[in-house]
Amino acid sequence: MRIVMLGPPGSGKGTQARIVSELYGVPVVTTGDMLRDAVARGTEHGRVAKGFMDRGELVPDRIVNMVVRERLSMPDLEAGFILDGFPRSTAQAYALDRILRERGLRLDYVIHVTLGDEAIAARLGNRRSCPGCGAVYHLESKPPRAVGVCDECGSGLVLRDDDKPKVIRHRLEVYREKTRPLLDRYMGAGIIREVPGDCPLDELPGLLRRILG
Ligand code: AP5
């Protein structure tokens, strides 16, 4: 199964990707987490990416395409993958087409997660993320068992630097300008499935299973 998660920042792409991963045993590739990891390790790509991420801009295509191409060639993704946060621009969509074509593969689904700007802004201030394993929590809808501590790996939870109101607004603009147009592209292929980003968390596994079969 090869899936792309598409939707505005904070709509719930990562949350749904993890549910699909648990349901079908397919690994998730989250470009945001890969880039944050590169920033934390101070790699060459990470040093370039940091400024773009802090401002809520897209990291340049050449870096992201290179990172994704390398990751998709790894053996654990041979049977499938869920791309969370890629592609995000026309150039990235072309790059993904090329990678898939070279391997004789195709996408099965694009899951379009929908949520309005106001709900997103209200939601992201209450998100807490785990820098250790990438798990995502919400102070109201999905609190960790112990305050500030990841249930899965025990790391301290953080509020992401780009989850501040001004940066969130800019991320939404960037999404509308650069990423949303990709929906038209995939619409033609008939592989888009819409999932409301405010579907109650306990109903998501059933809904995603019905949609994906
Ligand atoms: P990235 O990390 O990908 O951020 P994003 O796309 O902005 O998406 P988010 O992670 O903010 O949100 P999400 O939709 O995954 O929502 P989540 O499930 O966490 O990218 C960050 C930056 O990296 C970019 O700005 C860019 O600079 C760079 N980057 C990454 N990929 C790139 C690329 N391909 N090209 C160039 N640059 C790139 O949910 C949000 C909150 O809501 C959580 O608290 C969650 O618990 C809660 N929640 C989720 N679903 C529900 C629900 N159904 N009910 C109640 N609460 C819910």
mmCIF file of C-alpha atoms and ligand atoms in Angstrom:
data_model
loop_
_atom_site.group_PDB
_atom_site.id
_atom_site.type_symbol
_atom_site.label_atom_id
_atom_site.label_comp_id
_atom_site.label_asym_id
_atom_site.label_seq_id
_atom_site.Cartn_x
_atom_site.Cartn_y
_atom_site.Cartn_z
ATOM 1 C CA MET A 1 0.000 0.000 0.000
ATOM 2 C CA ARG A 2 1.421 3.386 -1.022
ATOM 3 C CA ILE A 3 -0.359 6.417 0.391
ATOM 4 C CA VAL A 4 0.156 10.184 0.443
ATOM 5 C CA MET A 5 -1.333 12.258 3.285
ATOM 6 C CA LEU A 6 -2.313 15.727 2.060
ATOM 7 C CA GLY A 7 -3.892 18.520 4.076
ATOM 8 C CA PRO A 8 -3.204 21.797 5.844
ATOM 9 C CA PRO A 9 -0.802 22.021 8.779
ATOM 10 C CA GLY A 10 -2.369 20.681 11.948
ATOM 11 C CA SER A 11 -5.308 19.043 10.180
ATOM 12 C CA GLY A 12 -4.354 15.633 11.585
ATOM 13 C CA LYS A 13 -2.266 14.064 8.803
ATOM 14 C CA GLY A 14 0.331 12.654 11.189
ATOM 15 C CA THR A 15 -2.310 11.307 13.585
ATOM 16 C CA GLN A 16 -4.181 9.552 10.768
ATOM 17 C CA ALA A 17 -0.955 8.276 9.174
ATOM 18 C CA ARG A 18 -0.055 6.532 12.424
ATOM 19 C CA ILE A 19 -3.501 4.922 12.628
ATOM 20 C CA VAL A 20 -3.248 3.644 9.037
ATOM 21 C CA SER A 21 0.245 2.368 9.832
ATOM 22 C CA GLU A 22 -1.063 0.395 12.816
ATOM 23 C CA LEU A 23 -4.037 -0.966 10.846
ATOM 24 C CA TYR A 24 -2.056 -2.127 7.815
ATOM 25 C CA GLY A 25 1.516 -2.512 9.119
ATOM 26 C CA VAL A 26 2.920 0.025 6.646
ATOM 27 C CA PRO A 27 5.711 2.414 7.797
ATOM 28 C CA VAL A 28 5.140 6.180 7.914
ATOM 29 C CA VAL A 29 7.671 8.550 6.335
ATOM 30 C CA THR A 30 7.206 12.020 7.861
ATOM 31 C CA THR A 31 9.347 14.627 6.131
ATOM 32 C CA GLY A 32 8.781 17.134 8.960
ATOM 33 C CA ASP A 33 10.215 14.655 11.514
ATOM 34 C CA MET A 34 13.151 13.804 9.233
ATOM 35 C CA LEU A 35 13.954 17.491 8.814
ATOM 36 C CA ARG A 36 13.554 18.233 12.541
ATOM 37 C CA ASP A 37 15.922 15.334 13.239
ATOM 38 C CA ALA A 38 18.465 16.773 10.763
ATOM 39 C CA VAL A 39 18.174 20.169 12.507
ATOM 40 C CA ALA A 40 18.664 18.580 15.941
ATOM 41 C CA ARG A 41 21.758 16.676 14.718
ATOM 42 C CA GLY A 42 23.161 19.815 13.068
ATOM 43 C CA THR A 43 23.712 18.133 9.674
ATOM 44 C CA GLU A 44 24.363 20.205 6.557
ATOM 45 C CA HIS A 45 20.742 19.760 5.402
ATOM 46 C CA GLY A 46 19.513 20.537 8.904
ATOM 47 C CA ARG A 47 21.423 23.828 9.038
ATOM 48 C CA VAL A 48 19.836 24.935 5.753
ATOM 49 C CA ALA A 49 16.360 23.665 6.701
ATOM 50 C CA LYS A 50 16.173 25.348 10.112
ATOM 51 C CA GLY A 51 15.538 28.920 8.929
ATOM 52 C CA PHE A 52 12.836 27.832 6.479
ATOM 53 C CA MET A 53 11.085 25.713 9.118
ATOM 54 C CA ASP A 54 11.217 28.428 11.778
ATOM 55 C CA ARG A 55 9.565 30.866 9.352
ATOM 56 C CA GLY A 56 6.941 28.332 8.235
ATOM 57 C CA GLU A 57 8.332 28.218 4.679
ATOM 58 C CA LEU A 58 8.873 25.084 2.649
ATOM 59 C CA VAL A 59 12.417 23.729 2.768
ATOM 60 C CA PRO A 60 13.916 23.889 -0.770
ATOM 61 C CA ASP A 61 12.719 21.096 -3.064
ATOM 62 C CA ARG A 62 16.234 19.893 -3.927
ATOM 63 C CA ILE A 63 16.936 19.050 -0.268
ATOM 64 C CA VAL A 64 13.581 17.421 0.460
ATOM 65 C CA ASN A 65 13.565 15.453 -2.800
ATOM 66 C CA MET A 66 17.043 14.124 -2.049
ATOM 67 C CA VAL A 67 16.120 13.108 1.499
ATOM 68 C CA VAL A 68 12.906 11.380 0.364
ATOM 69 C CA ARG A 69 14.558 9.597 -2.577
ATOM 70 C CA GLU A 70 17.170 8.166 -0.220
ATOM 71 C CA ARG A 71 14.567 7.100 2.368
ATOM 72 C CA LEU A 72 12.289 5.442 -0.206
ATOM 73 C CA SER A 73 15.158 3.269 -1.401
ATOM 74 C CA MET A 74 15.460 1.578 2.001
ATOM 75 C CA PRO A 75 14.379 -2.064 2.252
ATOM 76 C CA ASP A 76 11.765 -1.565 5.011
ATOM 77 C CA LEU A 77 9.613 0.392 2.515
ATOM 78 C CA GLU A 78 9.622 -2.218 -0.245
ATOM 79 C CA ALA A 79 6.119 -3.415 0.626
ATOM 80 C CA GLY A 80 4.669 0.086 0.947
ATOM 81 C CA PHE A 81 4.773 3.425 2.744
ATOM 82 C CA ILE A 82 2.663 6.304 3.970
ATOM 83 C CA LEU A 83 4.114 9.685 2.985
ATOM 84 C CA ASP A 84 3.138 12.255 5.605
ATOM 85 C CA GLY A 85 4.018 15.776 4.412
ATOM 86 C CA PHE A 86 5.383 14.923 0.964
ATOM 87 C CA PRO A 87 4.844 15.981 -1.783
ATOM 88 C CA ARG A 88 4.141 19.604 -0.911
ATOM 89 C CA SER A 89 4.934 21.380 -4.178
ATOM 90 C CA THR A 90 4.593 20.663 -7.882
ATOM 91 C CA ALA A 91 8.337 19.955 -8.135
ATOM 92 C CA GLN A 92 8.049 17.414 -5.304
ATOM 93 C CA ALA A 93 5.054 15.750 -6.964
ATOM 94 C CA TYR A 94 7.100 15.362 -10.161
ATOM 95 C CA ALA A 95 9.998 13.949 -8.144
ATOM 96 C CA LEU A 96 7.684 11.386 -6.526
ATOM 97 C CA ASP A 97 6.249 10.435 -9.931
ATOM 98 C CA ARG A 98 9.783 9.840 -11.180
ATOM 99 C CA ILE A 99 10.793 7.698 -8.185
ATOM 100 C CA LEU A 100 7.651 5.571 -8.513
ATOM 101 C CA ARG A 101 7.998 5.245 -12.299
ATOM 102 C CA GLU A 102 11.625 4.100 -12.013
ATOM 103 C CA ARG A 103 10.438 1.270 -9.748
ATOM 104 C CA GLY A 104 7.296 0.394 -11.685
ATOM 105 C CA LEU A 105 5.087 1.471 -8.764
ATOM 106 C CA ARG A 106 2.071 3.731 -8.368
ATOM 107 C CA LEU A 107 0.213 5.490 -5.574
ATOM 108 C CA ASP A 108 -2.895 3.733 -4.265
ATOM 109 C CA TYR A 109 -4.470 6.602 -2.338
ATOM 110 C CA VAL A 110 -4.100 10.261 -1.480
ATOM 111 C CA ILE A 111 -5.836 10.884 1.860
ATOM 112 C CA HIS A 112 -7.007 14.495 1.930
ATOM 113 C CA VAL A 113 -7.480 15.587 5.547
ATOM 114 C CA THR A 114 -9.790 18.592 5.766
ATOM 115 C CA LEU A 115 -10.054 21.175 8.559
ATOM 116 C CA GLY A 116 -10.820 24.923 8.668
ATOM 117 C CA ASP A 117 -8.220 27.557 9.614
ATOM 118 C CA GLU A 118 -9.850 28.503 12.922
ATOM 119 C CA ALA A 119 -9.938 24.929 14.173
ATOM 120 C CA ILE A 120 -6.299 24.496 13.111
ATOM 121 C CA ALA A 121 -5.117 27.602 14.938
ATOM 122 C CA ALA A 122 -6.989 26.573 18.085
ATOM 123 C CA ARG A 123 -5.601 23.057 17.869
ATOM 124 C CA LEU A 124 -1.898 23.638 17.281
ATOM 125 C CA GLY A 125 -1.352 25.685 20.448
ATOM 126 C CA ASN A 126 -2.434 22.606 22.423
ATOM 127 C CA ARG A 127 -0.319 20.129 20.494
ATOM 128 C CA ARG A 128 2.654 18.557 22.245
ATOM 129 C CA SER A 129 5.171 16.577 20.217
ATOM 130 C CA CYS A 130 7.770 14.015 21.186
ATOM 131 C CA PRO A 131 11.239 14.823 19.825
ATOM 132 C CA GLY A 132 12.295 11.254 20.669
ATOM 133 C CA CYS A 133 9.855 9.088 18.700
ATOM 134 C CA GLY A 134 7.620 11.587 16.878
ATOM 135 C CA ALA A 135 4.447 10.723 18.841
ATOM 136 C CA VAL A 136 1.880 13.535 18.866
ATOM 137 C CA TYR A 137 -0.462 14.516 21.713
ATOM 138 C CA HIS A 138 -3.139 17.122 22.343
ATOM 139 C CA LEU A 139 -3.657 18.586 25.798
ATOM 140 C CA GLU A 140 -7.427 18.044 25.550
ATOM 141 C CA SER A 141 -8.244 15.376 22.962
ATOM 142 C CA LYS A 142 -5.196 13.135 23.466
ATOM 143 C CA PRO A 143 -3.284 13.985 26.646
ATOM 144 C CA PRO A 144 -0.224 11.926 27.636
ATOM 145 C CA ARG A 145 -0.663 9.689 30.715
ATOM 146 C CA ALA A 146 1.950 11.701 32.692
ATOM 147 C CA VAL A 147 2.093 15.473 32.179
ATOM 148 C CA GLY A 148 4.836 16.435 29.698
ATOM 149 C CA VAL A 149 6.111 12.866 29.180
ATOM 150 C CA CYS A 150 5.762 10.694 26.066
ATOM 151 C CA ASP A 151 3.721 7.501 26.716
ATOM 152 C CA GLU A 152 5.716 5.609 24.117
ATOM 153 C CA CYS A 153 9.381 6.449 24.793
ATOM 154 C CA GLY A 154 9.462 8.536 28.000
ATOM 155 C CA SER A 155 11.035 11.637 26.367
ATOM 156 C CA GLY A 156 9.969 15.129 27.452
ATOM 157 C CA LEU A 157 7.223 16.593 25.217
ATOM 158 C CA VAL A 158 7.676 19.971 23.486
ATOM 159 C CA LEU A 159 5.614 22.700 21.826
ATOM 160 C CA ARG A 160 7.058 22.987 18.327
ATOM 161 C CA ASP A 161 8.725 26.321 17.465
ATOM 162 C CA ASP A 162 6.505 26.640 14.372
ATOM 163 C CA ASP A 163 3.292 26.198 16.387
ATOM 164 C CA LYS A 164 3.221 29.916 17.292
ATOM 165 C CA PRO A 165 0.235 31.937 15.957
ATOM 166 C CA LYS A 166 2.188 34.079 13.441
ATOM 167 C CA VAL A 167 4.050 31.097 11.994
ATOM 168 C CA ILE A 168 0.848 29.022 11.857
ATOM 169 C CA ARG A 169 -0.820 31.753 9.756
ATOM 170 C CA HIS A 170 2.100 31.742 7.332
ATOM 171 C CA ARG A 171 2.150 27.924 7.111
ATOM 172 C CA LEU A 172 -1.537 28.054 6.133
ATOM 173 C CA GLU A 173 -0.788 30.590 3.363
ATOM 174 C CA VAL A 174 2.078 28.476 2.077
ATOM 175 C CA TYR A 175 -0.210 25.429 2.082
ATOM 176 C CA ARG A 176 -2.856 27.223 0.020
ATOM 177 C CA GLU A 177 -0.340 28.569 -2.479
ATOM 178 C CA LYS A 178 2.018 25.628 -2.960
ATOM 179 C CA THR A 179 0.434 22.396 -1.711
ATOM 180 C CA ARG A 180 -3.331 22.630 -2.173
ATOM 181 C CA PRO A 181 -3.031 22.789 -5.991
ATOM 182 C CA LEU A 182 -1.701 19.210 -5.891
ATOM 183 C CA LEU A 183 -5.254 18.054 -5.145
ATOM 184 C CA ASP A 184 -6.261 18.878 -8.747
ATOM 185 C CA ARG A 185 -3.393 16.783 -9.971
ATOM 186 C CA TYR A 186 -4.438 13.688 -8.009
ATOM 187 C CA MET A 187 -8.150 14.279 -8.583
ATOM 188 C CA GLY A 188 -7.677 13.231 -12.192
ATOM 189 C CA ALA A 189 -6.212 9.906 -11.099
ATOM 190 C CA GLY A 190 -9.307 9.179 -8.971
ATOM 191 C CA ILE A 191 -7.255 8.220 -5.901
ATOM 192 C CA ILE A 192 -8.248 10.983 -3.465
ATOM 193 C CA ARG A 193 -10.169 9.981 -0.337
ATOM 194 C CA GLU A 194 -11.423 12.778 1.938
ATOM 195 C CA VAL A 195 -11.306 12.398 5.724
ATOM 196 C CA PRO A 196 -12.558 15.123 8.080
ATOM 197 C CA GLY A 197 -9.751 16.286 10.378
ATOM 198 C CA ASP A 198 -12.254 16.667 13.231
ATOM 199 C CA CYS A 199 -13.552 13.111 13.124
ATOM 200 C CA PRO A 200 -13.546 11.867 16.765
ATOM 201 C CA LEU A 201 -10.273 10.042 17.421
ATOM 202 C CA ASP A 202 -11.974 6.782 18.467
ATOM 203 C CA GLU A 203 -13.930 6.694 15.196
ATOM 204 C CA LEU A 204 -10.885 7.216 12.934
ATOM 205 C CA PRO A 205 -9.682 3.573 12.745
ATOM 206 C CA GLY A 206 -13.124 2.372 11.575
ATOM 207 C CA LEU A 207 -13.516 5.236 9.109
ATOM 208 C CA LEU A 208 -10.037 4.764 7.627
ATOM 209 C CA ARG A 209 -10.571 1.026 7.309
ATOM 210 C CA ARG A 210 -13.864 1.555 5.456
ATOM 211 C CA ILE A 211 -12.214 4.057 3.118
ATOM 212 C CA LEU A 212 -9.100 2.009 2.368
ATOM 213 C CA GLY A 213 -10.765 -1.406 2.256
HETATM 214 P P1 AP5 B 1 5.303 19.086 9.235
HETATM 215 O O1 AP5 B 1 5.923 18.564 10.447
HETATM 216 O O2 AP5 B 1 4.942 18.161 8.145
HETATM 217 O O3 AP5 B 1 4.065 19.974 9.654
HETATM 218 P P2 AP5 B 1 2.654 20.220 8.933
HETATM 219 O O4 AP5 B 1 2.372 19.703 7.613
HETATM 220 O O5 AP5 B 1 2.535 21.676 9.044
HETATM 221 O O6 AP5 B 1 1.726 19.321 9.704
HETATM 222 P P3 AP5 B 1 1.677 19.170 11.212
HETATM 223 O O7 AP5 B 1 2.685 18.163 11.678
HETATM 224 O O8 AP5 B 1 1.733 20.535 11.867
HETATM 225 O O9 AP5 B 1 0.194 18.673 11.461
HETATM 226 P P4 AP5 B 1 -0.573 17.332 11.096
HETATM 227 O O10 AP5 B 1 -1.499 17.582 9.975
HETATM 228 O O11 AP5 B 1 0.368 16.175 10.983
HETATM 229 O O12 AP5 B 1 -1.455 17.212 12.399
HETATM 230 P P5 AP5 B 1 -1.275 16.298 13.713
HETATM 231 O O13 AP5 B 1 -1.638 14.887 13.402
HETATM 232 O O14 AP5 B 1 0.040 16.562 14.353
HETATM 233 O O15 AP5 B 1 6.246 20.215 8.576
HETATM 234 C C1 AP5 B 1 6.877 21.199 9.370
HETATM 235 C C2 AP5 B 1 7.798 22.030 8.508
HETATM 236 O O16 AP5 B 1 8.810 21.176 7.930
HETATM 237 C C3 AP5 B 1 7.133 22.718 7.304
HETATM 238 O O17 AP5 B 1 6.558 23.961 7.652
HETATM 239 C C4 AP5 B 1 8.334 22.875 6.368
HETATM 240 O O18 AP5 B 1 9.161 23.936 6.776
HETATM 241 C C5 AP5 B 1 9.101 21.584 6.599
HETATM 242 N N1 AP5 B 1 8.685 20.513 5.672
HETATM 243 C C6 AP5 B 1 8.109 19.323 5.987
HETATM 244 N N2 AP5 B 1 7.868 18.608 4.878
HETATM 245 C C7 AP5 B 1 8.303 19.356 3.840
HETATM 246 C C8 AP5 B 1 8.297 19.175 2.435
HETATM 247 N N3 AP5 B 1 7.800 18.064 1.862
HETATM 248 N N4 AP5 B 1 8.809 20.164 1.666
HETATM 249 C C9 AP5 B 1 9.327 21.280 2.201
HETATM 250 N N5 AP5 B 1 9.348 21.526 3.527
HETATM 251 C C10 AP5 B 1 8.836 20.570 4.337
HETATM 252 O O19 AP5 B 1 -2.463 16.897 14.616
HETATM 253 C C11 AP5 B 1 -2.403 18.211 15.132
HETATM 254 C C12 AP5 B 1 -2.971 18.222 16.565
HETATM 255 O O20 AP5 B 1 -4.352 17.875 16.525
HETATM 256 C C13 AP5 B 1 -2.325 17.183 17.513
HETATM 257 O O21 AP5 B 1 -2.261 17.731 18.788
HETATM 258 C C14 AP5 B 1 -3.293 15.990 17.475
HETATM 259 O O22 AP5 B 1 -3.253 15.222 18.672
HETATM 260 C C15 AP5 B 1 -4.633 16.685 17.285
HETATM 261 N N6 AP5 B 1 -5.575 15.903 16.493
HETATM 262 C C16 AP5 B 1 -5.310 15.289 15.294
HETATM 263 N N7 AP5 B 1 -6.430 14.686 14.819
HETATM 264 C C17 AP5 B 1 -7.408 14.936 15.743
HETATM 265 C C18 AP5 B 1 -8.799 14.575 15.804
HETATM 266 N N8 AP5 B 1 -9.375 13.830 14.837
HETATM 267 N N9 AP5 B 1 -9.520 15.004 16.877
HETATM 268 C C19 AP5 B 1 -8.927 15.755 17.855
HETATM 269 N N10 AP5 B 1 -7.614 16.103 17.859
HETATM 270 C C20 AP5 B 1 -6.866 15.714 16.808
#
